[in-house]
Short mmCIF file of C-alpha atoms in Angstrom, two decimals:
data_model
loop_
_atom_site.label_atom_id
_atom_site.label_comp_id
_atom_site.label_asym_id
_atom_site.label_seq_id
_atom_site.Cartn_x
_atom_site.Cartn_y
_atom_site.Cartn_z
CA LEU A 13 -56.35 -42.35 -43.29
CA TYR A 14 -54.47 -43.86 -40.38
CA LEU A 15 -55.32 -41.90 -37.01
CA ASN A 16 -52.86 -42.17 -34.19
CA ASP A 17 -51.71 -39.69 -31.33
CA ILE A 18 -49.94 -36.93 -33.23
CA THR A 19 -48.89 -34.94 -29.95
CA ILE A 20 -45.55 -36.36 -29.74
CA GLY A 21 -45.02 -34.66 -33.25
CA LEU A 22 -46.56 -31.67 -32.91
CA GLU A 23 -43.49 -29.63 -31.75
CA SER A 24 -41.76 -30.93 -34.65
CA ILE A 25 -44.14 -30.54 -37.56
CA ASN A 26 -44.72 -26.66 -35.74
CA ILE A 27 -40.93 -26.19 -36.21
CA ILE A 28 -41.31 -26.95 -39.87
CA PHE A 29 -44.27 -25.00 -40.88
CA GLU A 30 -43.24 -21.81 -39.17
CA ASN A 31 -40.00 -22.01 -40.03
CA LYS A 32 -38.21 -22.22 -36.72
CA ASN A 33 -34.50 -22.76 -36.23
CA ILE A 34 -33.27 -25.20 -33.24
CA LYS A 35 -29.80 -24.94 -33.61
CA ASN A 36 -26.88 -24.49 -36.41
CA ASN A 37 -25.57 -27.35 -38.61
CA ILE A 38 -23.11 -27.63 -41.66
CA SER A 39 -23.75 -26.22 -44.56
CA PHE A 40 -20.55 -27.73 -46.87
CA ILE A 41 -21.06 -26.66 -50.42
CA SER A 42 -18.15 -25.98 -52.76
CA ASN A 43 -16.92 -26.41 -56.67
CA ASN A 44 -14.98 -29.08 -55.89
CA ILE A 45 -15.61 -32.92 -54.61
CA TYR A 46 -14.67 -34.09 -51.11
CA VAL A 47 -15.02 -37.21 -49.14
CA ILE A 48 -15.14 -37.66 -45.50
CA TYR A 49 -12.22 -39.23 -44.57
CA TYR A 50 -12.10 -39.51 -40.24
CA VAL A 51 -15.02 -37.95 -37.77
CA LYS A 52 -14.12 -38.44 -34.22
CA TYR A 53 -16.74 -38.16 -31.42
CA TYR A 54 -14.68 -37.66 -28.22
CA ASN A 55 -16.76 -38.09 -25.20
CA TYR A 56 -19.61 -35.65 -27.14
CA LEU A 57 -17.20 -32.78 -26.47
CA ASN A 58 -14.73 -32.70 -29.11
CA ASN A 59 -17.27 -33.84 -32.41
CA ILE A 60 -14.86 -33.26 -35.59
CA ILE A 61 -14.78 -34.26 -39.08
CA TYR A 62 -12.14 -34.36 -40.98
CA ILE A 63 -12.59 -33.79 -45.44
CA TYR A 64 -10.11 -33.98 -48.06
CA ASN A 65 -10.09 -33.26 -51.51
CA VAL A 66 -10.90 -36.01 -54.35
CA CYS A 67 -9.94 -33.80 -57.02
CA ASN A 68 -6.53 -33.26 -55.80
CA ILE A 69 -5.41 -36.44 -54.78
CA ASN A 70 -1.79 -35.42 -55.22
CA LYS A 71 -2.00 -32.81 -52.91
CA LEU A 72 -4.65 -33.48 -50.26
CA ASN A 73 -6.45 -30.35 -48.80
CA TYR A 74 -7.97 -31.51 -45.06
CA PHE A 75 -10.95 -29.61 -44.37
CA LYS A 76 -11.68 -29.98 -40.33
CA TYR A 77 -14.66 -28.84 -38.91
CA LYS A 78 -16.26 -28.52 -35.41
CA LEU A 79 -19.82 -30.16 -34.81
CA ASN A 80 -22.50 -29.53 -32.57
CA PHE A 81 -22.73 -30.43 -29.04
CA TYR A 82 -24.20 -34.08 -29.07
CA SER A 83 -25.31 -33.59 -32.91
CA TYR A 84 -23.80 -36.56 -35.56
CA ILE A 85 -23.96 -36.31 -39.17
CA PHE A 86 -25.80 -38.07 -41.41
CA GLU A 87 -23.24 -39.42 -43.75
CA ASP A 88 -20.78 -41.98 -42.64
CA ILE A 89 -16.79 -42.27 -43.40
CA SER A 90 -15.86 -42.18 -47.41
CA SER A 91 -19.01 -40.69 -48.34
CA ILE A 92 -18.78 -38.20 -51.15
CA LEU A 93 -19.86 -35.09 -50.81
CA TYR A 94 -20.44 -33.84 -54.30
CA SER A 95 -20.33 -29.88 -55.11
CA GLY A 96 -23.27 -28.16 -54.93
CA TYR A 97 -24.56 -30.05 -51.79
CA SER A 98 -24.52 -29.61 -48.40
CA LEU A 99 -23.44 -31.34 -45.19
CA ASN A 100 -26.13 -31.67 -42.69
CA THR A 101 -26.27 -32.66 -39.09
CA ASP A 102 -29.35 -33.74 -37.12
CA PHE A 103 -30.29 -30.44 -36.17
CA TYR A 104 -32.72 -28.38 -38.30
CA LEU A 105 -31.58 -24.97 -39.77
CA ILE A 106 -33.19 -24.95 -43.36
CA ASN A 107 -32.34 -21.28 -43.71
CA ASN A 108 -28.97 -22.07 -43.95
CA ASN A 109 -29.09 -24.89 -46.51
CA LEU A 110 -30.87 -22.06 -49.00
CA THR A 111 -28.73 -19.66 -48.20
CA TYR A 112 -25.69 -21.50 -49.19
CA TYR A 113 -27.21 -23.45 -52.07
CA PHE A 114 -28.54 -19.73 -53.32
CA LYS A 115 -25.18 -18.17 -53.15
CA TYR A 116 -23.63 -21.27 -55.07
CA LEU A 117 -25.97 -20.74 -58.02
CA LEU A 118 -25.83 -17.38 -58.13
CA SER A 119 -21.83 -17.70 -58.97
CA ASN A 120 -23.21 -19.71 -62.50
CA ILE A 121 -26.58 -18.24 -63.16
CA ASN A 122 -28.98 -15.21 -62.88
CA ILE A 123 -30.36 -14.43 -59.49
CA TYR A 124 -34.20 -15.31 -60.80
CA GLN A 125 -32.94 -18.81 -61.70
CA SER A 126 -30.80 -19.18 -58.49
CA ILE A 127 -34.07 -18.16 -56.80
CA LYS A 128 -36.47 -20.83 -58.31
CA SER A 129 -33.72 -23.24 -58.45
CA SER A 130 -33.48 -22.86 -54.58
CA TYR A 131 -36.70 -23.00 -53.89
CA ILE A 132 -37.26 -25.69 -55.71
CA TYR A 133 -34.35 -27.63 -53.65
CA VAL A 134 -35.72 -26.74 -50.36
CA TYR A 135 -39.10 -27.70 -51.34
CA ASN A 136 -38.54 -31.36 -51.67
CA ILE A 137 -36.59 -31.10 -48.14
CA LEU A 138 -39.83 -29.68 -46.28
CA LEU A 139 -42.13 -31.78 -48.18
CA GLU A 140 -40.42 -34.99 -47.10
CA SER A 141 -39.93 -33.26 -43.80
CA ILE A 142 -43.74 -32.83 -42.85
CA VAL A 143 -44.81 -36.25 -44.35
CA LYS A 144 -42.02 -38.00 -42.50
CA GLN A 145 -43.30 -36.08 -39.31
CA TYR A 146 -46.79 -37.08 -39.69
CA SER A 147 -45.95 -40.98 -41.26
CA TYR A 148 -43.65 -41.44 -37.62
CA GLN A 149 -47.13 -40.75 -35.93
CA ASN A 150 -48.69 -43.33 -38.17
CA ILE A 151 -50.88 -40.78 -40.52
CA TYR A 152 -50.72 -40.88 -43.58
CA LEU A 153 -52.11 -37.92 -45.49
CA PRO A 154 -51.65 -36.96 -49.07
CA ALA A 155 -48.83 -35.10 -50.18
CA ILE A 156 -50.79 -32.27 -52.41
CA TYR A 157 -51.86 -30.90 -48.58
CA PHE A 158 -48.75 -29.91 -47.89
CA GLU A 159 -47.61 -29.31 -51.74
CA LEU A 160 -49.70 -26.26 -51.27
CA ILE A 161 -49.25 -25.10 -48.25
CA ILE A 162 -45.40 -25.24 -49.02
CA LYS A 163 -45.12 -23.46 -52.47
CA LYS A 164 -46.96 -20.51 -50.38
CA MET A 165 -44.33 -20.56 -48.04
CA LEU A 166 -41.66 -20.22 -50.62
CA SER A 167 -43.40 -17.57 -53.08
CA CYS A 168 -41.58 -14.76 -51.49
CA ILE A 169 -38.45 -12.96 -51.73
CA LYS A 170 -36.61 -10.16 -49.07
CA ILE A 171 -35.45 -6.72 -50.68
CA ILE A 172 -31.59 -6.09 -50.33
CA SER A 173 -31.63 -3.12 -52.72
CA ASN A 174 -31.54 0.15 -50.39
CA ASN A 175 -31.58 3.07 -52.97
CA PHE A 176 -34.93 2.66 -54.32
CA ASN A 177 -38.52 4.41 -53.90
CA LEU A 178 -40.78 1.78 -54.66
CA PHE A 179 -39.45 -1.36 -52.13
CA LYS A 180 -37.53 -0.13 -48.93
CA TYR A 181 -34.64 -2.45 -47.76
CA ASN A 182 -35.86 -6.42 -46.09
CA ASP A 183 -39.35 -5.91 -47.68
CA ILE A 184 -41.07 -8.84 -48.39
CA ILE A 185 -43.18 -9.29 -51.76
CA PRO A 186 -43.91 -12.23 -53.77
CA LEU A 187 -41.05 -13.70 -56.62
CA TYR A 188 -43.54 -13.12 -59.92
CA LEU A 189 -43.91 -9.35 -58.79
CA ILE A 190 -40.33 -8.79 -58.69
CA ASN A 191 -39.39 -10.39 -61.93
CA ILE A 192 -41.73 -8.44 -63.91
CA ILE A 193 -40.60 -5.19 -62.16
CA ASN A 194 -36.60 -6.62 -63.19
CA TYR A 195 -37.71 -7.28 -66.23
CA SER A 196 -39.22 -4.02 -67.01
CA LEU A 197 -36.21 -2.03 -65.58
CA ASN A 198 -33.86 -3.62 -67.41
CA LEU A 199 -35.58 -3.33 -70.42
CA ASN A 200 -35.71 0.63 -69.89
CA LYS A 201 -32.02 0.23 -69.13
CA TYR A 202 -32.25 0.94 -65.26
CA LYS A 203 -31.04 -0.75 -62.20
CA ILE A 204 -32.72 -3.82 -61.18
CA TYR A 205 -33.35 -4.78 -57.50
CA LYS A 206 -31.38 -7.28 -55.71
CA TYR A 207 -33.08 -9.87 -53.71
CA GLU A 208 -32.99 -12.99 -51.66
CA PRO A 209 -34.81 -16.02 -50.90
CA ILE A 210 -36.72 -16.38 -47.94
CA ILE A 211 -39.14 -19.25 -46.41
CA LEU A 212 -42.03 -17.94 -44.60
CA GLY A 213 -44.05 -19.55 -41.66
CA VAL A 214 -47.68 -20.32 -42.53
CA THR A 215 -48.70 -17.38 -40.56
CA LYS A 216 -46.32 -14.92 -42.15
CA SER A 217 -46.89 -16.16 -45.85
CA ILE A 218 -50.92 -15.40 -45.18
CA LEU A 219 -49.62 -11.59 -43.93
CA ALA A 220 -47.32 -11.33 -46.74
CA ASN A 221 -49.89 -12.45 -49.53
CA SER A 222 -52.74 -10.90 -48.35
CA GLY A 223 -54.65 -6.68 -48.01
CA PHE A 224 -54.06 -5.39 -44.14
CA LEU A 225 -57.35 -6.17 -43.34
CA THR A 226 -57.09 -9.93 -43.74
CA ASN A 227 -53.69 -9.00 -41.55
CA ILE A 228 -55.69 -7.72 -38.55
CA SER A 229 -57.20 -10.80 -37.84
CA PHE A 230 -53.84 -11.81 -36.84
CA GLN A 231 -51.14 -10.32 -33.97
CA ASN A 232 -50.48 -6.93 -33.68
CA THR A 233 -53.92 -5.35 -34.98
CA PHE A 234 -53.23 -1.74 -34.19
CA LYS A 235 -49.93 -1.96 -34.83
CA ILE A 236 -50.73 -3.33 -38.36
CA LEU A 237 -54.07 -0.29 -38.78
CA SER A 238 -51.46 2.29 -37.80
CA LEU A 239 -49.11 1.52 -40.08
CA ASN A 240 -51.20 1.34 -43.24
CA ILE A 241 -52.64 4.21 -42.26
CA LEU A 242 -49.60 6.56 -41.90
CA THR A 243 -48.00 4.89 -45.26
CA ASN A 244 -51.29 5.64 -47.27
CA LYS A 245 -51.72 2.07 -48.49
CA ILE A 246 -54.48 0.74 -50.58
CA ASP A 247 -55.90 -2.62 -50.06
CA TRP A 248 -57.45 -3.72 -53.18
CA LEU A 249 -60.07 -5.93 -51.48
CA LEU A 250 -58.73 -9.35 -53.64
CA ASP A 251 -59.27 -11.91 -50.97
CA ILE A 252 -62.43 -13.21 -49.93
CA LYS A 253 -62.38 -12.33 -46.20
CA SER A 254 -61.35 -8.47 -47.01
CA LYS A 255 -64.88 -8.46 -49.02
CA ILE A 256 -66.50 -10.22 -46.51
CA ILE A 257 -65.51 -7.46 -44.05
CA MET A 258 -66.31 -4.70 -46.88
CA THR A 259 -69.46 -6.00 -47.76
CA ASP A 260 -68.32 -6.25 -51.38
CA LEU A 261 -69.39 -8.46 -54.03
CA LEU A 262 -68.14 -12.27 -53.84
CA PRO A 263 -66.69 -13.85 -56.59
CA VAL A 264 -68.51 -16.93 -56.95
CA GLY A 265 -70.25 -18.53 -59.92
CA ASN A 266 -68.52 -19.25 -63.08
CA GLY A 267 -69.03 -16.34 -64.84
CA TRP A 268 -66.95 -13.17 -65.98
CA TYR A 269 -67.60 -10.36 -63.87
CA ARG A 270 -66.47 -7.50 -65.58
CA TYR A 271 -69.64 -8.65 -67.93
CA LEU A 272 -71.91 -8.11 -65.06
CA THR A 273 -71.44 -4.61 -64.40
CA VAL A 274 -73.78 -2.37 -65.58
#
C-alpha cells in the first residue's frame, strides 16, 4: 500500500461513489457501424464532430454532433464506432451510458437480460474509473474492495409501471426481488412489472438495501419515521444494526438459528 496526499482526487472519487453527474456527454449507440471522419475545434466555441456510416459506402450518411463547451472526445479521426458502443467526451455522466446501452439491448433481448448486461457494462467502467483515481495519487488498493461496493450500487432497479398495488411508480427495489415477482406473475399469466436500471450512490444503496431502523441514522430522520408509520411498514430486522437497536439476538457463530429455538 503506497500512500500519498489524496485530497486532490477526493472530489472525483466522491462523484463516482455517489453517482453525481457533471455535464452531458455524447452517447452514440446504433445498430450500424460508423467512423469519425472529421473533428472541428474552432476556438473552443464550435466543437463539432462529423460521423459517417461505414456499412453504406456508396451512399454516405453523415451525422453532425455538437460537443460540450471545452470538451474533447477520446476517439481520434478514423476511429470506428461499433454498434452498441458509446462515444463519450471527457465529462462524467455514466447514467446516460447506462440508459442508452439498456435501450439498445432491450430491442434484442428481454428486460432482465438487458438489465444484467447493462450492469456488467457499467460495472467495468465504474471499477476502472475508481481504481485509476486512486492510482493517480500513488495509492494502490486491491480491486476487490471496490468490486463489493460497486456491486451494491448496481443491485437495484426503478419501477416504471403505475398500474400495480404492490410497488408504485419510481419505487427502488432489488433486482433479484423483481425478477422473482415477474417470474411468478408470468407463470400465472398476469401482467409483469416494467422497470429500468439505476445507479445508486453509496449512501442511497445502503438506504435501499436495509430497513428503516438503519435509515434513520442518515439524513431526514423524522421524515423516514413518519413515512414508515403512515405506510405501516414492517422492518424484519435483517441487518445487525437494526438488531442492536431493538436488542434482538445477534446472528453470530456458525450454528443454525432455527435449531437454537426452544
